[in-house]
PDB file of C-alpha atoms in Angstrom:
ATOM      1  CA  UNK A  62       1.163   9.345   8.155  1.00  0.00           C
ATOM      2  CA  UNK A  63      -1.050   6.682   6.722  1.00  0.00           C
ATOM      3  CA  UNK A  64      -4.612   7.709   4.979  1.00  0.00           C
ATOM      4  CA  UNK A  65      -7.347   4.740   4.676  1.00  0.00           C
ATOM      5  CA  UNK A  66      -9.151   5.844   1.923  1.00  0.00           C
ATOM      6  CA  UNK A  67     -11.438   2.755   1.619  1.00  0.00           C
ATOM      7  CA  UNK A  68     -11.495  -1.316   2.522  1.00  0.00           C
ATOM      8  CA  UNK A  69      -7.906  -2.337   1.713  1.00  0.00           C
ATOM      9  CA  UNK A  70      -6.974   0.726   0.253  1.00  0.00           C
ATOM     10  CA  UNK A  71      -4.109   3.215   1.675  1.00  0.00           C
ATOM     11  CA  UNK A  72      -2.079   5.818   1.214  1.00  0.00           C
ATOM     12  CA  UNK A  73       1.344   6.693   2.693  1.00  0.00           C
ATOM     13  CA  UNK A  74       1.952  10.655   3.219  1.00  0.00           C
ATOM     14  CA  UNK A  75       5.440  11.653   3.650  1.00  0.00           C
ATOM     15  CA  UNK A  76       6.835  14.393   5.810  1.00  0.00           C
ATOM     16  CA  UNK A  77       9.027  15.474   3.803  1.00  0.00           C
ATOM     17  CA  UNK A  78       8.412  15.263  -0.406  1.00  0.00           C
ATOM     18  CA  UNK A  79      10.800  13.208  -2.329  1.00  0.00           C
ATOM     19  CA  UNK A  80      12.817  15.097  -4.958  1.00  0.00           C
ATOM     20  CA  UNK A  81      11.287  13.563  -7.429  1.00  0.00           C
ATOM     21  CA  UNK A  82       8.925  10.153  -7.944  1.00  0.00           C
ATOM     22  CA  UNK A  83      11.765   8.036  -9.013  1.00  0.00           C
ATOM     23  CA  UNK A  84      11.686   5.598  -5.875  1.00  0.00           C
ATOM     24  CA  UNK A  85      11.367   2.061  -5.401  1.00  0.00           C
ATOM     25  CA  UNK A  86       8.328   0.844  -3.354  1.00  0.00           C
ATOM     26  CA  UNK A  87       8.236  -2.879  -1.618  1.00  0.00           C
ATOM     27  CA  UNK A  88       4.940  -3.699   0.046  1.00  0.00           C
ATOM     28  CA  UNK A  89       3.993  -7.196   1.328  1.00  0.00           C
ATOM     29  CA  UNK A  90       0.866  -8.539   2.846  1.00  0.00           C
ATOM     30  CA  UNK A  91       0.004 -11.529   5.010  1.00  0.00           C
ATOM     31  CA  UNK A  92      -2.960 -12.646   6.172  1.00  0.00           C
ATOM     32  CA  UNK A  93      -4.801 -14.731   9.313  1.00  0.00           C
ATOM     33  CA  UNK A  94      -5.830 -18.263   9.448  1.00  0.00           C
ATOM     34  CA  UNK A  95      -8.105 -19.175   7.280  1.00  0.00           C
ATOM     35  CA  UNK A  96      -8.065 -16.594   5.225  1.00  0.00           C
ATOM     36  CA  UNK A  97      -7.590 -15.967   1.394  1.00  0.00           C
ATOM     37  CA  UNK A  98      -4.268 -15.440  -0.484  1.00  0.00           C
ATOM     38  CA  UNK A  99      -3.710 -11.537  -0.665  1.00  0.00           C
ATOM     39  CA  UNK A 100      -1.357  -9.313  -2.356  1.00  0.00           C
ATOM     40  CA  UNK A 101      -0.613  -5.729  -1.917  1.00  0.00           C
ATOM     41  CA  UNK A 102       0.578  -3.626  -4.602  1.00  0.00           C
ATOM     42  CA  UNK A 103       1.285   0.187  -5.850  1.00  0.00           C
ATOM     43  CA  UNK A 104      -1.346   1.755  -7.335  1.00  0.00           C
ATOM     44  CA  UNK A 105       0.542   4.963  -7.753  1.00  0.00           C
ATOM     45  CA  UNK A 106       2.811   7.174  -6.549  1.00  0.00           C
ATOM     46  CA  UNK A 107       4.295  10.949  -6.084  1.00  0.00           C
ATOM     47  CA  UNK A 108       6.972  12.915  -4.816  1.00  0.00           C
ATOM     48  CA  UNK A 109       4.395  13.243  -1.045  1.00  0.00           C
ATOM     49  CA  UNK A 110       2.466   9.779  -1.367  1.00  0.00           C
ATOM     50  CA  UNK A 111       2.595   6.369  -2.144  1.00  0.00           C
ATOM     51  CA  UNK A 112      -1.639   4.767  -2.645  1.00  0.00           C
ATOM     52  CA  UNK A 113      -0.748   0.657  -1.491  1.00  0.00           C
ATOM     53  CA  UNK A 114      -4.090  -1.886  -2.400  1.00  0.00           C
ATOM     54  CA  UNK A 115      -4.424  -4.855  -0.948  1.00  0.00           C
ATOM     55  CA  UNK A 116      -6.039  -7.973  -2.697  1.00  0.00           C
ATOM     56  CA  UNK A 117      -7.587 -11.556  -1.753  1.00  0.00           C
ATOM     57  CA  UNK A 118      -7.357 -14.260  -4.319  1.00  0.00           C
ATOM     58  CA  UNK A 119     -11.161 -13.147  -5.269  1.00  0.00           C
ATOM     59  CA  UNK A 120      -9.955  -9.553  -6.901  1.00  0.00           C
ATOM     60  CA  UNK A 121     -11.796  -7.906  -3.999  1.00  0.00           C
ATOM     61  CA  UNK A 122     -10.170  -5.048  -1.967  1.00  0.00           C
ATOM     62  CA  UNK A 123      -9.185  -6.817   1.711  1.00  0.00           C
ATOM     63  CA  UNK A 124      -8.146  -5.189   4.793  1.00  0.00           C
ATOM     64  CA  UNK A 125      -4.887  -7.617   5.898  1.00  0.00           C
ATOM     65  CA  UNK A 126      -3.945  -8.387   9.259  1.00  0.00           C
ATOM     66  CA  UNK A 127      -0.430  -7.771   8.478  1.00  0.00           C
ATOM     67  CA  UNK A 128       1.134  -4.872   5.428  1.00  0.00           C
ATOM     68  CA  UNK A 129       4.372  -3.468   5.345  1.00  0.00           C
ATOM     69  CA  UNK A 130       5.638  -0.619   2.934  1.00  0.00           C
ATOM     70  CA  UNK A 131       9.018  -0.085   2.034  1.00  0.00           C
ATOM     71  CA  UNK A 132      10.438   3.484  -0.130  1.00  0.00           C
ATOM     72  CA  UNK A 133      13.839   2.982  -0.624  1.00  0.00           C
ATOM     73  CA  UNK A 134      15.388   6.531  -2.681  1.00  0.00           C
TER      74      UNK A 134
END
């Protein structure tokens, strides 16, 4: 399931905990016309959650039209 704890900030909850938090995350963001640049990035995560931010070009937290999250174990 996915948490939003605040304007452009998420967190992933996994069924099932990961054996340990040695996992790769990929995230990517994209935006609408018009918009600013944005990047999403990792802000931390466990063996039962990955937190995902998402930036505009400003430094200010942005909900994106378009984020994906990848865990790869």
């Amino acid at each position: 399931s996915i948490t939003k704890n605040a304007t452009g900030d998420w967190t992933v909850n996994f069924t099932t905990a990961m054996p340990s938090s040695s996992f790769a995350t990929a995230c990517c963001a994209g935006h609408s016309a018009g918009a600013l640049s944005t990047f999403l990035s990792v802000n931390s995560q466990t063996t039962s959650t990955v937190r995902v931010q998402n930036y505009n070009s400003g430094g200010t937290l942005y909900d994106d039209t378009n984020c994906s999250v990848t865990v790869l174990r």
